[in-house]
XYZ file of C-alpha atoms in Angstrom:
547
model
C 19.892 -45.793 -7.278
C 21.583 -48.282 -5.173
C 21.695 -46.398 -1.917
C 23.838 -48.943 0.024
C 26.361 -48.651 -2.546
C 26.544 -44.834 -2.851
C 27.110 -44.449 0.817
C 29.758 -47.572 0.162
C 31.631 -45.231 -2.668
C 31.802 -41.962 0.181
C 32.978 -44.188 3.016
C 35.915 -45.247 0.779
C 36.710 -41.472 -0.485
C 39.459 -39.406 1.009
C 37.764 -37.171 2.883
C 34.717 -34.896 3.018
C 34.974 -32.027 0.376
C 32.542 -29.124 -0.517
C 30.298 -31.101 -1.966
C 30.128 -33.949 1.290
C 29.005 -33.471 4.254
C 29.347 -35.747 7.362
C 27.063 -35.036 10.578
C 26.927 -37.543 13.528
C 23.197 -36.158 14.497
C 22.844 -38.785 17.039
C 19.796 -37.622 18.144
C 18.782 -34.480 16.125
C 20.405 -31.950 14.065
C 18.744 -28.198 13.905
C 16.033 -27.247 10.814
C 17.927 -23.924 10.381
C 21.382 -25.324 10.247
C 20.255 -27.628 7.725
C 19.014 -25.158 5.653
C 22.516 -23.117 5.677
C 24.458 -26.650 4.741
C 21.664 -26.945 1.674
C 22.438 -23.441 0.384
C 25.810 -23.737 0.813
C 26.469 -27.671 -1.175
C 23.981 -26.374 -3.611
C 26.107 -23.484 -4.782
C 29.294 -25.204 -4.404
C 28.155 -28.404 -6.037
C 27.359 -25.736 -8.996
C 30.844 -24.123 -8.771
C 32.331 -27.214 -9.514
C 30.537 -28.243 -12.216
C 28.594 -31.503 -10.528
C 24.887 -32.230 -10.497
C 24.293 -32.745 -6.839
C 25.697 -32.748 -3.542
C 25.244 -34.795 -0.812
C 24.755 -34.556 3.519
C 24.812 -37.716 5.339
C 23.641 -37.992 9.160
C 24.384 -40.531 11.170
C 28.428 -41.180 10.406
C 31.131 -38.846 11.919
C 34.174 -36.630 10.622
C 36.507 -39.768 10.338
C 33.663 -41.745 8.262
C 33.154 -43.910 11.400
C 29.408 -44.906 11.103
C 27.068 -43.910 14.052
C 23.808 -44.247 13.153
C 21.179 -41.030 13.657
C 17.445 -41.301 15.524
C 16.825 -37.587 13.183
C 13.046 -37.906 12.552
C 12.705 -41.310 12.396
C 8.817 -41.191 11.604
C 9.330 -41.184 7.528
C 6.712 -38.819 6.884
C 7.964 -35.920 9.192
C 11.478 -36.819 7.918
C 10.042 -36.017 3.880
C 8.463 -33.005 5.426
C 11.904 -31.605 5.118
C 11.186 -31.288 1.595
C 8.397 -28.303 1.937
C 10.127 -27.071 5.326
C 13.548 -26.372 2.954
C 11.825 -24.942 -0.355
C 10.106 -22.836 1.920
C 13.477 -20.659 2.437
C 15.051 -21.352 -1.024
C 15.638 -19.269 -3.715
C 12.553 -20.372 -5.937
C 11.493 -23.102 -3.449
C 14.232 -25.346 -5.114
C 14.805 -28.282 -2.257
C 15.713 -31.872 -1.724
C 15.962 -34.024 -5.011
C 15.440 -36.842 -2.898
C 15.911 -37.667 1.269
C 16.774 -41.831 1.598
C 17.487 -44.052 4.580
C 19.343 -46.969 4.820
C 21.066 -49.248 7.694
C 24.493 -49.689 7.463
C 26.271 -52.787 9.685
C 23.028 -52.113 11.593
C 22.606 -48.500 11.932
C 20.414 -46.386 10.369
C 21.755 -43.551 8.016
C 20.133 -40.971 6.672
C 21.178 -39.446 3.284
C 20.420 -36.158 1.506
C 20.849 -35.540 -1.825
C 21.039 -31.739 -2.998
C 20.363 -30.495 -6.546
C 23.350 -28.424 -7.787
C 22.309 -24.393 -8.158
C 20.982 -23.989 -11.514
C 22.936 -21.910 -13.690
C 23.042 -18.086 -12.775
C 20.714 -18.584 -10.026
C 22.914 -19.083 -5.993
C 20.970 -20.325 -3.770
C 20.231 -18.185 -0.561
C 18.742 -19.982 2.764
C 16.675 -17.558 4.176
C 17.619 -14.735 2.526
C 21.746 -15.196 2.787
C 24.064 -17.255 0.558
C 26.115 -19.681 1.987
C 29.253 -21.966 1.049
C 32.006 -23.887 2.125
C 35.587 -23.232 2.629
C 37.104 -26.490 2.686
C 34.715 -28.355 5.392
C 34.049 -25.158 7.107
C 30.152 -23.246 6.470
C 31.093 -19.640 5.309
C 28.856 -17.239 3.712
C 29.311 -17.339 0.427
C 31.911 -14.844 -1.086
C 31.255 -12.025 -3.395
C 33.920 -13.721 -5.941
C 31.822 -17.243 -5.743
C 28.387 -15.441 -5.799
C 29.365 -13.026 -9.186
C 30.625 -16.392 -10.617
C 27.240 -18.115 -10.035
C 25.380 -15.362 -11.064
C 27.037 -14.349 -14.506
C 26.695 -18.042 -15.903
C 23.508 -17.719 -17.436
C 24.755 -14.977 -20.041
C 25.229 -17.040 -22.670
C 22.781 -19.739 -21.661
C 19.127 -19.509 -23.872
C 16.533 -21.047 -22.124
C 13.917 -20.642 -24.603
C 16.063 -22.652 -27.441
C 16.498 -26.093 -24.942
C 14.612 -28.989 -26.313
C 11.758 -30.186 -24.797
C 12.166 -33.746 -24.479
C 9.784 -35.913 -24.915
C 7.306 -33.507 -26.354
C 5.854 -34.047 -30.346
C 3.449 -31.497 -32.072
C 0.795 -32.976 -30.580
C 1.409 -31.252 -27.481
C 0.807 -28.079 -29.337
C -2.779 -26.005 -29.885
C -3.897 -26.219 -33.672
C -5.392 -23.046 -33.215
C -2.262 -21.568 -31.710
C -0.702 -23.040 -35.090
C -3.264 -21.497 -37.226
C -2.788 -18.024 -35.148
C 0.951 -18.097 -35.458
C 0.547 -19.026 -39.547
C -1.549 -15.808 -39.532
C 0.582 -13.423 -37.989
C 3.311 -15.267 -39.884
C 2.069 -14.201 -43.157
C 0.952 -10.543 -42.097
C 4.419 -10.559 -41.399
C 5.886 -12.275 -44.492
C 3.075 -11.273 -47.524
C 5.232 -12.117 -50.153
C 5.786 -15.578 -49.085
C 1.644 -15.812 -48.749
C 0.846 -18.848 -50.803
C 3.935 -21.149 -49.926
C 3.202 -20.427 -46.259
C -0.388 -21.439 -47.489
C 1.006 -24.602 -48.569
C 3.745 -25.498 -45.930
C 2.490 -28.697 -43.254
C 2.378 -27.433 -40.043
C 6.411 -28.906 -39.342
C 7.669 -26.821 -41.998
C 5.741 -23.972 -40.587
C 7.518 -24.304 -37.526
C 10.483 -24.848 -38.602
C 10.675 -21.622 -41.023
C 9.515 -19.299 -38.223
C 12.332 -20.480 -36.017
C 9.855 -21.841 -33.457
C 10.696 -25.299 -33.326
C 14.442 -26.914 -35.139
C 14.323 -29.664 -36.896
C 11.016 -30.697 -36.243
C 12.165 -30.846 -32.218
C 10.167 -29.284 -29.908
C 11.194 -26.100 -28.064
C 10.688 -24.386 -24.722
C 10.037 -21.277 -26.874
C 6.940 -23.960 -28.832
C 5.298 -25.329 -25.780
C 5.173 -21.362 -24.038
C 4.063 -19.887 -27.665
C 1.686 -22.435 -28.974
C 1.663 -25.208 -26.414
C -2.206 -26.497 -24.946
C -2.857 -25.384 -21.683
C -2.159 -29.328 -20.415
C 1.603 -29.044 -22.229
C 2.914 -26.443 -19.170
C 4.132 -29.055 -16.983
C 6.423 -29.749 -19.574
C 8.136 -26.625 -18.634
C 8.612 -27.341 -15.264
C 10.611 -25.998 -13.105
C 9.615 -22.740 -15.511
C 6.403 -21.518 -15.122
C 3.952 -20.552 -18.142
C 1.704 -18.219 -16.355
C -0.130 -14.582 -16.729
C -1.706 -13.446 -13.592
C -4.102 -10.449 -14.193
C -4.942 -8.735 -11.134
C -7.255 -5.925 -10.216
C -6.878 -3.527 -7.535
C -8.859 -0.950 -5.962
C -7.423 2.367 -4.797
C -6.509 0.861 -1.606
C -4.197 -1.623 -3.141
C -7.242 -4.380 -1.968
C -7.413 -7.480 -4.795
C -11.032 -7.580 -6.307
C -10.423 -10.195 -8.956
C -8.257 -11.856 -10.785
C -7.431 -14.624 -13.368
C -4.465 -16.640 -14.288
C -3.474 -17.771 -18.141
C -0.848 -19.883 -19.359
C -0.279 -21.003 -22.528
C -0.348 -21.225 -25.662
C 0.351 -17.592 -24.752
C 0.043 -16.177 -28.836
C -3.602 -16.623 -27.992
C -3.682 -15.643 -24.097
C -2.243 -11.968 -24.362
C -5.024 -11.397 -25.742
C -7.435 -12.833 -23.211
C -4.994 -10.364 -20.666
C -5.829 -7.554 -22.900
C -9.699 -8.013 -22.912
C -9.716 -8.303 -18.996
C -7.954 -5.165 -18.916
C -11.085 -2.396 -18.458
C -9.527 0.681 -21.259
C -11.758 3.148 -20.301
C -12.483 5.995 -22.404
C -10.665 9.155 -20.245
C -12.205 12.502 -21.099
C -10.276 15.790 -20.826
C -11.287 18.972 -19.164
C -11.214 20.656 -22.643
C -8.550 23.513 -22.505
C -8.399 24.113 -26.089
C -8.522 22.543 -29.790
C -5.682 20.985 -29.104
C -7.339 18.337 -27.037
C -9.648 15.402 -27.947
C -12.996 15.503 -26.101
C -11.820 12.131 -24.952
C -9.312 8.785 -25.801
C -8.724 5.583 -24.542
C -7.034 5.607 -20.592
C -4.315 2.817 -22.519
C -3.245 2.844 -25.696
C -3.596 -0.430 -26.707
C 0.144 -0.623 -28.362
C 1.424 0.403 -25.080
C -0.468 -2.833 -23.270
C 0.457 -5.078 -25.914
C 4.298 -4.256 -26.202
C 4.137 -3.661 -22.297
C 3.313 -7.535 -22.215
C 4.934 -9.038 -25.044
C 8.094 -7.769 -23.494
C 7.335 -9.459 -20.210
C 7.081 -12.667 -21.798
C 10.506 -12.232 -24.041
C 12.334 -10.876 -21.720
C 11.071 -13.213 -18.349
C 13.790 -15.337 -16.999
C 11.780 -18.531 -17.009
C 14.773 -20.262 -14.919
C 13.511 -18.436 -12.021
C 10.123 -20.231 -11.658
C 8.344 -17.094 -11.203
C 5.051 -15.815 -13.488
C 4.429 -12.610 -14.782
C 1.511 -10.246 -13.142
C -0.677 -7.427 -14.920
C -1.983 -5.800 -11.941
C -4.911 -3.168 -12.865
C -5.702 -0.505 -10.435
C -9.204 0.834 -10.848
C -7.994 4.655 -10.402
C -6.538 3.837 -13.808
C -3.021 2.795 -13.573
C -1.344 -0.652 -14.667
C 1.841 -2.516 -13.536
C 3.293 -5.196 -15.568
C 6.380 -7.100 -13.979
C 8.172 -10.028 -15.006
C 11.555 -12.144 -13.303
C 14.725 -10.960 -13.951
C 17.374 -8.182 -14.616
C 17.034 -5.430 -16.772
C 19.502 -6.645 -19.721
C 20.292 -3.332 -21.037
C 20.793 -1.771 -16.975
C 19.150 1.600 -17.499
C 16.292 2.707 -19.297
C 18.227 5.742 -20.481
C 20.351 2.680 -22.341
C 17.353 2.001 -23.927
C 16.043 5.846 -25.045
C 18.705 7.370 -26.004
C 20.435 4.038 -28.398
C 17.751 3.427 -32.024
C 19.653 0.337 -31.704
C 19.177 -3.391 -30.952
C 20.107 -4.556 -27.880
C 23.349 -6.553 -28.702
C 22.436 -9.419 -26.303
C 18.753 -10.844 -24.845
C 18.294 -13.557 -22.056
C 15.768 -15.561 -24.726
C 17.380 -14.837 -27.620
C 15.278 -18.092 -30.017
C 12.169 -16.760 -27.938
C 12.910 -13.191 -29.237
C 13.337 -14.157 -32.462
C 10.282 -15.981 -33.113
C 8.096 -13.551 -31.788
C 9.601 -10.814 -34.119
C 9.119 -13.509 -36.951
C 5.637 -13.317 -35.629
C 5.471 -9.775 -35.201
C 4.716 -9.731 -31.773
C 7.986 -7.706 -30.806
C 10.266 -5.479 -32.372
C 13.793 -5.949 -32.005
C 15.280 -2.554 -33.476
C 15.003 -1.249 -29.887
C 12.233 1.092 -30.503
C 9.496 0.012 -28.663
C 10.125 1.293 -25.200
C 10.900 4.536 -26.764
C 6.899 4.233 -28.771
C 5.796 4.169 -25.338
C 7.550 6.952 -24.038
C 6.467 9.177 -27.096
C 2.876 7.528 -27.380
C 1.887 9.020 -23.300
C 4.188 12.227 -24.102
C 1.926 12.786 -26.931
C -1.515 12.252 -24.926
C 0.178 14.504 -22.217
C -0.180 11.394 -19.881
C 2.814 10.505 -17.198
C 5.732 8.420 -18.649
C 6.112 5.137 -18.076
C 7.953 4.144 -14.544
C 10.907 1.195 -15.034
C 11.608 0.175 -11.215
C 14.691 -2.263 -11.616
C 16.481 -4.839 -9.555
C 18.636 -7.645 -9.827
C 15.305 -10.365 -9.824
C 12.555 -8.479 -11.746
C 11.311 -5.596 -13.805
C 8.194 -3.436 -13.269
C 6.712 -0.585 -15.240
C 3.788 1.138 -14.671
C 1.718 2.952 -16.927
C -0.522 6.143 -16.106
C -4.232 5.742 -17.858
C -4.702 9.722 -16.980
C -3.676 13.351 -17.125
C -0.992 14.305 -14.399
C -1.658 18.154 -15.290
C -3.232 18.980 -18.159
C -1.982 22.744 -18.822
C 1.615 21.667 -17.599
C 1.816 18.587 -19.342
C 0.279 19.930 -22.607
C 2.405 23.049 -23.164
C 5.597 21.126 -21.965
C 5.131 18.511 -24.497
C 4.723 20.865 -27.167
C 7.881 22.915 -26.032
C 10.000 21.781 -29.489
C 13.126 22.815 -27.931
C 12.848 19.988 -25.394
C 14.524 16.536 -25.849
C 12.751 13.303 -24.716
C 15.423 13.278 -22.253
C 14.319 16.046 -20.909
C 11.124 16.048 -20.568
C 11.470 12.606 -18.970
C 13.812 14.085 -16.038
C 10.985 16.909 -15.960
C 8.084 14.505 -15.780
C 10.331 13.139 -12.288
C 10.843 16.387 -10.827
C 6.621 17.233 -11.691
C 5.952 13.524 -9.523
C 8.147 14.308 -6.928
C 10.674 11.436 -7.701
C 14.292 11.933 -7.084
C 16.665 12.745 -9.915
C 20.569 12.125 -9.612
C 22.683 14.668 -9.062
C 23.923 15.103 -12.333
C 21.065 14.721 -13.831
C 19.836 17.393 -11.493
C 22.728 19.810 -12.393
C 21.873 19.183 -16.492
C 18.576 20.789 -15.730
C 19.661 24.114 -14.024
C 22.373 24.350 -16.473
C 19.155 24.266 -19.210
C 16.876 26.688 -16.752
C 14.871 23.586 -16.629
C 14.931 23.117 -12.803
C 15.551 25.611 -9.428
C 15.673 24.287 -5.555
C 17.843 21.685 -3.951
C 18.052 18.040 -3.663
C 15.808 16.487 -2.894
C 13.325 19.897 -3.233
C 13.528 20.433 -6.448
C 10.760 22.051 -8.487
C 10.222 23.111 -11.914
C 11.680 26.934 -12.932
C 9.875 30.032 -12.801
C 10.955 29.951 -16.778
C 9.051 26.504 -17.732
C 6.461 28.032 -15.173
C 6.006 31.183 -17.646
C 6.009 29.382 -20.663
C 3.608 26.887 -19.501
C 1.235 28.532 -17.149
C 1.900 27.286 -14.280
C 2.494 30.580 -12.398
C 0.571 29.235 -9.602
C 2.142 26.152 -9.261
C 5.356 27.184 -9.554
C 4.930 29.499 -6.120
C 3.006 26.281 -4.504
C 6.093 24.370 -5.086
C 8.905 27.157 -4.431
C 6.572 27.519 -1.447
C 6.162 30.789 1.091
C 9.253 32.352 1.593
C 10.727 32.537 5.175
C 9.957 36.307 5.706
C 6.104 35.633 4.683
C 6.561 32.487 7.340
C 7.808 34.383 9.942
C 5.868 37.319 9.972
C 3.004 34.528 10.183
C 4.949 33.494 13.076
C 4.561 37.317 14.514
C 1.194 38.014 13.815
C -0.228 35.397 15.610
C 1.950 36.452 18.880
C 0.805 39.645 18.600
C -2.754 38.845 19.054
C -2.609 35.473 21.186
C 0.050 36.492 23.360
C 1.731 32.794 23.339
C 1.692 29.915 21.257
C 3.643 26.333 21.089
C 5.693 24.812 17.864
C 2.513 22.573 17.440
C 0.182 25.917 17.059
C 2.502 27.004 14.685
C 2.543 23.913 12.536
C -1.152 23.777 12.827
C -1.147 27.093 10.686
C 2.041 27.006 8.359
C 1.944 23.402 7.284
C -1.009 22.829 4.547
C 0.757 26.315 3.038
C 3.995 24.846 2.821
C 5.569 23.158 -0.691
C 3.875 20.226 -1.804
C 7.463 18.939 -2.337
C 8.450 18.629 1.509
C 7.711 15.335 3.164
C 5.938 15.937 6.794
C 8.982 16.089 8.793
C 10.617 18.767 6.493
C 7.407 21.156 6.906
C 7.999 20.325 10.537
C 11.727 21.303 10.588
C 10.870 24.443 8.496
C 8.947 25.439 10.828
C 11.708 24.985 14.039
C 14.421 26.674 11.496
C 11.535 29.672 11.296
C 11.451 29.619 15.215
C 15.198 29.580 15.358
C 15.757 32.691 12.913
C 13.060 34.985 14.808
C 15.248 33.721 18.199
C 18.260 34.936 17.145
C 16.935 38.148 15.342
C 15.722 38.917 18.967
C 12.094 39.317 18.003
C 10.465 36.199 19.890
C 11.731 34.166 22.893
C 11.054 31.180 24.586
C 9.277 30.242 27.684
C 9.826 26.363 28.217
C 7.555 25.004 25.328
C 5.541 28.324 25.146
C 6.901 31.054 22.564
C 6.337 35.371 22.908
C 7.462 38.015 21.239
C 10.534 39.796 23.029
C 10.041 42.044 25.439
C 13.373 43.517 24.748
């Protein structure tokens, strides 16, 4: 690029627009505040449909030219580079900084990458962008704009240029012909006798011979990745001890047909045995079910979003629990979406990705294999899987053991209970908060008793299940039981403070009340026995009434 004669073309524009920038930065111009002006050309360089913006220090408002002394060293001036991508939205910075003298002076110009499609760019957390020269945060109008682009954009069908087959694994080829056929038995001997550009081609993994993002991540060598960039072809595995402390890990990338199941092998599936309650139980089984890894994974990589230059983890904690999360939104919003439709989801964020894996059998798209995984740990009486969404990623953890054997067991065989159901129940049995409606759907079904948040499973699920003794744990002691606690002791110690009384009633409280409810249990105990005249209080001390 002719530098001299870019800054020529701006000089002779109208004005400065949100997409040019004019600072006089004699001297120096702050980090921070050049951070907001790259967030904020970025986005609007995107919401007008151009490739880049541009900042220019050193020349004033009224395209007078100044000259600028900003960092004149030219290695702490490309240090901008790192210092910017360090507060980016996916580290995106500076295509390129250049300097140049103009009728003597030295100008300095930036030149900013537009926001890639769907993805604003924040600056330190915030989104910024212009209103006419003015830096504004950026409105909620702009920001939905930016963010809904990508809906009908497929990143795993773009080309990847100047790629051939030979960037590809033969034995990722060979793999992919395999599962190809397993898939596809009755086509068995012309698959047999297809070259390996046919192959492609038929299993919708390349087009026309071209390669595809969806190729290089599938079946590309390990060396091919870069040709992804800015996406990033990587499986972290990660194991954890109870205390959340790494103790190893390895990273894979692709070809990624043949790495999922290097993940799988690191994962340690070790055999969980049950305290045998009856015939109904096997002495012991695996802590994962091996479907439930595979799809768990699988989904990770069809359903990343690979523009947001993140990887996908498989963390492994050693008490036997495993979280896979990937970039992203949830497509479908809810998992309840997901449960309750036996459907396809009408739209997916890699849609040619998608497809070839279900050519290759590693997926199923008829929108039943979240709801296998549900029925797979409701049928080993293990916890159901956990979907914590957001707007930039999707996690899911999966229990390797029993929450509660006798509860989980005779709940699961209740037939009168719904999936549904029994997946609001296993909330309410981990203490997780349920919605209000969804809360009021269980009482009207018996299925639930207390208040939000306290709510606890009913004395009828209790009977039917034997969890008698649960059920008063987490209904908890009543307040008469509490107080006469409350009296007994100030009968035979005289005096005692709120702390004394905590000291005995907490542990015996629900298992459902946080520490500071016990706590205010116990001060709404005090209260009662105040006003019922039957203790009083002496500064922090408490005795029974003398009345």
């Amino acid at each position: 690029m002719d530098i001299n004669k870019k800054l020529q073309q701006f000089l002779v524009a109208n004005n400065e627009s949100e997409i040019l920038e004019y600072k006089e930065a004699k001297e120096q111009f702050d980090s921070n505040k050049l951070g907001k002006y790259f967030s904020a050309l970025s986005n609007e360089a995107n919401l007008m449909g151009k490739s880049d913006a541009w900042l220019i220090l050193g020349v004033k408002d009224d395209k007078s030219v100044v000259g600028t002394n900003f960092r004149t060293d030219a290695k702490h001036l490309h240090n901008l580079k790192a210092e910017i991508a360090n507060h980016t939205t996916n580290r995106i910075t500076f295509k390129e900084i250049y300097e140049t003298e103009y009728e003597g002076r030295r100008v300095v110009l930036f030149q900013i990458p537009s926001a890639p499609l769907g993805l604003p760019i924040a600056w330190k957390g915030h989104y910024y962008g212009r209103d006419s020269s003015e830096l504004q945060p950026l409105n909620l109008e702009e920001l939905e704009r930016i963010r809904t682009q990508n809906t009908n954009f497929d990143w795993s069908i773009q080309i990847c240029e100047d790629s051939t087959i030979d960037d590809l694994s033969s034995e990722a080829i060979d793999k992919a012909r395999e599962l190809y056929t397993i898939k596809n038995p009755k086509l068995a001997d012309e698959i047999k006798a297809w070259d390996d550009t046919t192959f492609l081609n038929k299993a919708k993994i390349t087009i026309k011979g071209k390669i595809t993002n969806t190729a290089i991540l599938l079946l590309g060598k390990s060396e091919s990745e870069y040709l992804l960039s800015p996406a990033v072809a990587q499986i972290s595995w990660i194991l954890k001890d109870k205390d959340n402390i790494a103790k190893d890990y390895e990273h894979f990338t692709c070809p990624f047909i043949l790495n999922v199941e290097k993940v799988y092998e690191k994962i340690r599936n070790l055999k969980y045995r049950y305290m045998r309650a009856s015939s109904l139980f096997p002495d012991e089984v695996d802590s994962y079910d091996p479907y439930i890894i595979r799809e768990a994974l699988n989904n990770c990589i069809a359903h990343q979003d690979y523009t947001m230059g993140g990887k996908i983890n498989v963390v492994e904690f050693e008490d036997r629990k495993l979280v896979f999360s990937n970039k992203g939104s949830f497509i479908p919003e809810n998992i309840n979406n997901v449960i309750s439709l036996d459907a396809p989801e009408p739209k997916y964020r890699n849609k040619f990705l998608a497809q070839a894996m279900v050519s290759l059998n590693l997926i199923d798209t008829i929108g039943s294999g979240i709801k296998k995984m549900f029925i797979i740990q409701k049928n080993k009486f293990f916890p159901l899987p956990e979907y914590e969404l957001s707007n930039e990623s999707v996690k899911v953890t999966i229990e390797g053991k029993v929450l509660d054997v006798k509860y989980a067991s005779k709940l699961a065989s209740m037939p009168s209970l719904t999936l549904e159901e029994i997946i609001l129940l296993d909330k309410v049995q981990k203490g997780k908060q349920i919605t209000s409606e969804e809360a009021s759907f269980l009482k009207r079904k018996k299925l639930i008793e207390g208040k939000r948040p306290n709510l606890h499973i009913s004395s009828d699920i209790a009977q039917i299940t034997n969890q008698r003794d649960n059920y008063i744990k987490l209904r908890g002691i009543d307040d008469t039981y509490c107080q006469n606690i409350i009296l007994e002791y100030l009968g035979k110690f005289k005096s005692g403070t709120r702390a004394d009384f905590e000291k005995i009633l907490l542990d015996k409280l629900p298992d459902v009340l946080d520490e500071n409810q016990k706590k205010n249990k116990v001060k709404n105990n005090l209260q009662a026995l105040r006003k019922s005249g039957k203790i009083e209080p002496d500064r922090r001390m408490w005795h029974l009434s003398k009345r």
